[in-house]
Amino acid sequence: MGPESLGVILRLAIPSVVGLSIHALQQLVNAIFVAALGALGTQAIAAVSMTLPIVVLLAAAGQGIGVGTASFISRHLGAREYLEASRGASTALALTAPIGIATVALLPNLPGIFATLGATPTIMPVALDYAGTLLFGYTLMLLNIVSGFIVRAEGRPRFSIWAMMTAFLLNAVLDPVFIFLLDLGVRGAAHSNAGIADRCYWNLYHVFYEAWRDSSRQDISPIAARRSHQTARVGGRAGDNSILSALAVMLLYGAAAPFGDVSIAAVGIAVRILMVGALSPGSV
């Protein structure tokens, strides 16, 4: 591998790794503010922690579509087939939106899911408040995940990282406003994250699509079965890691549940700290 190839790899890889670190830090910041909820602190952090593996499990769909789409776009841009790359990106976004909307169907099943994870009677209502609010913003989160892969596949990873940093800083500022000033508790953390920050994130990507007319999103075409199949074939394996990670965390919560709310909260804090370490640039 020559110096030029190594430079290209680092130019594309480092922003992606930093972006993952920002995502992990965002989860940690949310936990810090939620933990400060007075008498509800322990139950609140435990409730938010039990929601994390569900979010990771659902986000696996976005990561799978994103990885498959990035592979599709990169190959066709390299072959100078710009129209096909454009259609591949449009297909990915068109597939992502209904998947996100369909997750609202999980709302009636949330009590059973949290009971399976070992939620105690004191954690259950707080977890339902947080997860119920978060699921309504899941469509935007999925679109942001897929859009990030599209932007990086086009060779503009810096834009993706600046969008992530903007959303992270906005979330960090709005968390205490929604949680304490507006007195929304854990629902405030969900509103700040899934509502305001994710909407800002998506608006930045929308500006990107409008500003760079050569981007692969410029042509909106009907969904093609062949492109969907190729995206699923490549991206399906990429989502497996997230699914396994989410299942492993679920097992941890199940093991901690018999020891009470404090144990579940402690496992949640530990998982978030491990996420920062595992996704940090120093671990690459």
Tab-separated table of C-alpha atoms in Angstrom, residues 5-167:
chain	number	residue	atom	x	y	z
A	5	SER	CA	-3.591	5.057	-0.725
A	6	LEU	CA	-2.912	5.225	3.007
A	7	GLY	CA	-3.696	8.938	2.994
A	8	VAL	CA	-7.048	8.335	1.284
A	9	ILE	CA	-7.937	5.599	3.784
A	10	LEU	CA	-7.090	7.828	6.751
A	11	ARG	CA	-8.957	10.783	5.245
A	12	LEU	CA	-12.108	8.690	4.997
A	13	ALA	CA	-11.671	6.590	8.155
A	14	ILE	CA	-10.784	9.193	10.778
A	15	PRO	CA	-13.951	11.311	10.376
A	16	SER	CA	-16.037	8.130	10.524
A	17	VAL	CA	-14.349	7.000	13.747
A	18	VAL	CA	-14.696	10.466	15.298
A	19	GLY	CA	-18.353	10.448	14.283
A	20	LEU	CA	-18.892	7.166	16.127
A	21	SER	CA	-17.144	8.613	19.174
A	22	ILE	CA	-19.472	11.617	19.086
A	23	HIS	CA	-22.465	9.270	19.031
A	24	ALA	CA	-21.134	7.406	22.078
A	25	LEU	CA	-20.431	10.668	23.907
A	26	GLN	CA	-23.970	11.833	23.166
A	27	GLN	CA	-25.337	8.766	24.950
A	28	LEU	CA	-23.025	9.477	27.897
A	29	VAL	CA	-24.060	13.141	28.119
A	30	ASN	CA	-27.736	12.147	28.103
A	31	ALA	CA	-27.060	9.735	30.960
A	32	ILE	CA	-25.258	12.424	32.986
A	33	PHE	CA	-28.174	14.851	32.822
A	34	VAL	CA	-30.777	12.140	33.404
A	35	ALA	CA	-28.855	10.881	36.452
A	36	ALA	CA	-29.223	14.331	38.032
A	37	LEU	CA	-33.022	13.976	38.293
A	38	GLY	CA	-33.110	14.153	42.102
A	39	ALA	CA	-34.985	11.287	43.745
A	40	LEU	CA	-35.641	9.698	40.338
A	41	GLY	CA	-31.963	9.632	39.439
A	42	THR	CA	-31.358	5.910	39.881
A	43	GLN	CA	-34.648	4.844	38.299
A	44	ALA	CA	-34.195	7.351	35.471
A	45	ILE	CA	-30.707	6.197	34.510
A	46	ALA	CA	-31.828	2.565	34.748
A	47	ALA	CA	-34.857	3.255	32.540
A	48	VAL	CA	-32.844	5.116	29.917
A	49	SER	CA	-30.198	2.388	30.001
A	50	MET	CA	-32.771	-0.347	29.311
A	51	THR	CA	-33.880	1.595	26.233
A	52	LEU	CA	-30.349	1.708	24.791
A	53	PRO	CA	-30.189	-1.891	23.473
A	54	ILE	CA	-33.604	-1.437	21.845
A	55	VAL	CA	-32.355	1.684	20.052
A	56	VAL	CA	-29.133	-0.076	18.999
A	57	LEU	CA	-31.131	-3.042	17.740
A	58	LEU	CA	-33.405	-0.814	15.679
A	59	ALA	CA	-30.480	1.303	14.447
A	60	ALA	CA	-28.950	-1.868	12.997
A	61	ALA	CA	-31.443	-1.503	10.146
A	62	GLY	CA	-30.081	1.947	9.342
A	63	GLN	CA	-26.490	0.770	9.557
A	64	GLY	CA	-27.199	-2.190	7.310
A	65	ILE	CA	-28.914	-0.022	4.700
A	66	GLY	CA	-26.185	2.604	5.031
A	67	VAL	CA	-23.266	0.214	4.546
A	68	GLY	CA	-24.948	-1.502	1.603
A	69	THR	CA	-25.800	1.853	0.010
A	70	ALA	CA	-22.291	3.221	0.537
A	71	SER	CA	-20.839	0.160	-1.194
A	72	PHE	CA	-23.308	0.520	-4.083
A	73	ILE	CA	-22.630	4.250	-4.514
A	74	SER	CA	-18.850	3.921	-4.298
A	75	ARG	CA	-18.715	1.199	-6.927
A	76	HIS	CA	-20.904	3.088	-9.387
A	77	LEU	CA	-19.177	6.423	-8.825
A	78	GLY	CA	-15.858	4.668	-9.478
A	79	ALA	CA	-17.292	3.319	-12.728
A	80	ARG	CA	-18.566	6.849	-13.579
A	81	GLU	CA	-22.149	5.584	-13.517
A	82	TYR	CA	-23.451	8.661	-11.748
A	83	LEU	CA	-27.120	8.183	-12.539
A	84	GLU	CA	-27.132	4.653	-11.106
A	85	ALA	CA	-25.331	5.871	-7.983
A	86	SER	CA	-27.957	8.583	-7.645
A	87	ARG	CA	-30.773	6.103	-7.950
A	88	GLY	CA	-29.152	3.838	-5.374
A	89	ALA	CA	-29.066	6.658	-2.825
A	90	SER	CA	-32.670	7.605	-3.570
A	91	THR	CA	-33.727	3.978	-3.186
A	92	ALA	CA	-32.018	3.750	0.211
A	93	LEU	CA	-33.744	6.851	1.557
A	94	ALA	CA	-37.092	5.716	0.157
A	95	LEU	CA	-36.696	2.370	1.946
A	96	THR	CA	-35.546	3.915	5.212
A	97	ALA	CA	-38.521	6.199	5.866
A	98	PRO	CA	-41.246	3.502	6.014
A	99	ILE	CA	-39.036	1.272	8.175
A	100	GLY	CA	-38.737	4.100	10.693
A	101	ILE	CA	-42.460	4.815	10.617
A	102	ALA	CA	-43.243	1.122	11.131
A	103	THR	CA	-41.361	1.088	14.458
A	104	VAL	CA	-44.241	3.034	16.020
A	105	ALA	CA	-46.028	-0.326	16.012
A	106	LEU	CA	-43.671	-1.345	18.852
A	107	LEU	CA	-45.314	1.100	21.267
A	108	PRO	CA	-48.039	-1.312	22.521
A	109	ASN	CA	-45.386	-4.000	23.014
A	110	LEU	CA	-42.967	-1.890	25.057
A	111	PRO	CA	-44.263	-3.040	28.484
A	112	GLY	CA	-43.700	-6.678	27.510
A	113	ILE	CA	-40.248	-5.920	26.089
A	114	PHE	CA	-39.120	-4.087	29.241
A	115	ALA	CA	-40.588	-6.801	31.446
A	116	THR	CA	-38.530	-9.365	29.526
A	117	LEU	CA	-35.418	-7.249	30.072
A	118	GLY	CA	-36.108	-7.288	33.799
A	119	ALA	CA	-37.590	-3.811	34.371
A	120	THR	CA	-38.855	-3.393	37.921
A	121	PRO	CA	-42.201	-1.692	38.744
A	122	THR	CA	-40.305	1.504	39.635
A	123	ILE	CA	-38.368	1.539	36.352
A	124	MET	CA	-41.227	0.553	34.047
A	125	PRO	CA	-43.189	3.866	33.889
A	126	VAL	CA	-40.013	5.927	33.424
A	127	ALA	CA	-38.743	3.581	30.683
A	128	LEU	CA	-42.091	3.766	28.880
A	129	ASP	CA	-42.026	7.585	28.994
A	130	TYR	CA	-38.535	7.732	27.526
A	131	ALA	CA	-38.843	4.965	24.927
A	132	GLY	CA	-42.320	6.030	23.826
A	133	THR	CA	-41.089	9.548	23.068
A	134	LEU	CA	-37.898	8.303	21.431
A	135	LEU	CA	-39.651	5.955	19.006
A	136	PHE	CA	-41.615	8.820	17.451
A	137	GLY	CA	-38.310	10.364	16.335
A	138	TYR	CA	-36.809	7.097	15.150
A	139	THR	CA	-37.539	7.793	11.470
A	140	LEU	CA	-35.316	10.884	11.503
A	141	MET	CA	-32.577	8.971	13.307
A	142	LEU	CA	-32.616	6.261	10.636
A	143	LEU	CA	-32.556	8.814	7.817
A	144	ASN	CA	-29.581	10.533	9.464
A	145	ILE	CA	-27.664	7.263	9.774
A	146	VAL	CA	-28.215	6.385	6.108
A	147	SER	CA	-27.483	9.948	4.964
A	148	GLY	CA	-24.168	9.875	6.806
A	149	PHE	CA	-23.114	6.773	4.882
A	150	ILE	CA	-24.213	8.367	1.586
A	151	VAL	CA	-22.215	11.535	2.226
A	152	ARG	CA	-19.096	9.569	3.183
A	153	ALA	CA	-19.459	7.335	0.125
A	154	GLU	CA	-19.366	10.466	-2.026
A	155	GLY	CA	-15.996	11.393	-0.526
A	156	ARG	CA	-17.196	14.178	1.790
A	157	PRO	CA	-16.698	12.713	5.276
A	158	ARG	CA	-15.881	16.093	6.798
A	159	PHE	CA	-19.412	17.333	6.191
A	160	SER	CA	-20.766	14.281	7.978
A	161	ILE	CA	-18.597	14.845	11.030
A	162	TRP	CA	-19.506	18.539	11.258
A	163	ALA	CA	-23.196	17.613	11.062
A	164	MET	CA	-22.711	15.095	13.896
A	165	MET	CA	-20.827	17.619	16.030
A	166	THR	CA	-23.526	20.251	15.506
A	167	ALA	CA	-26.264	17.821	16.552
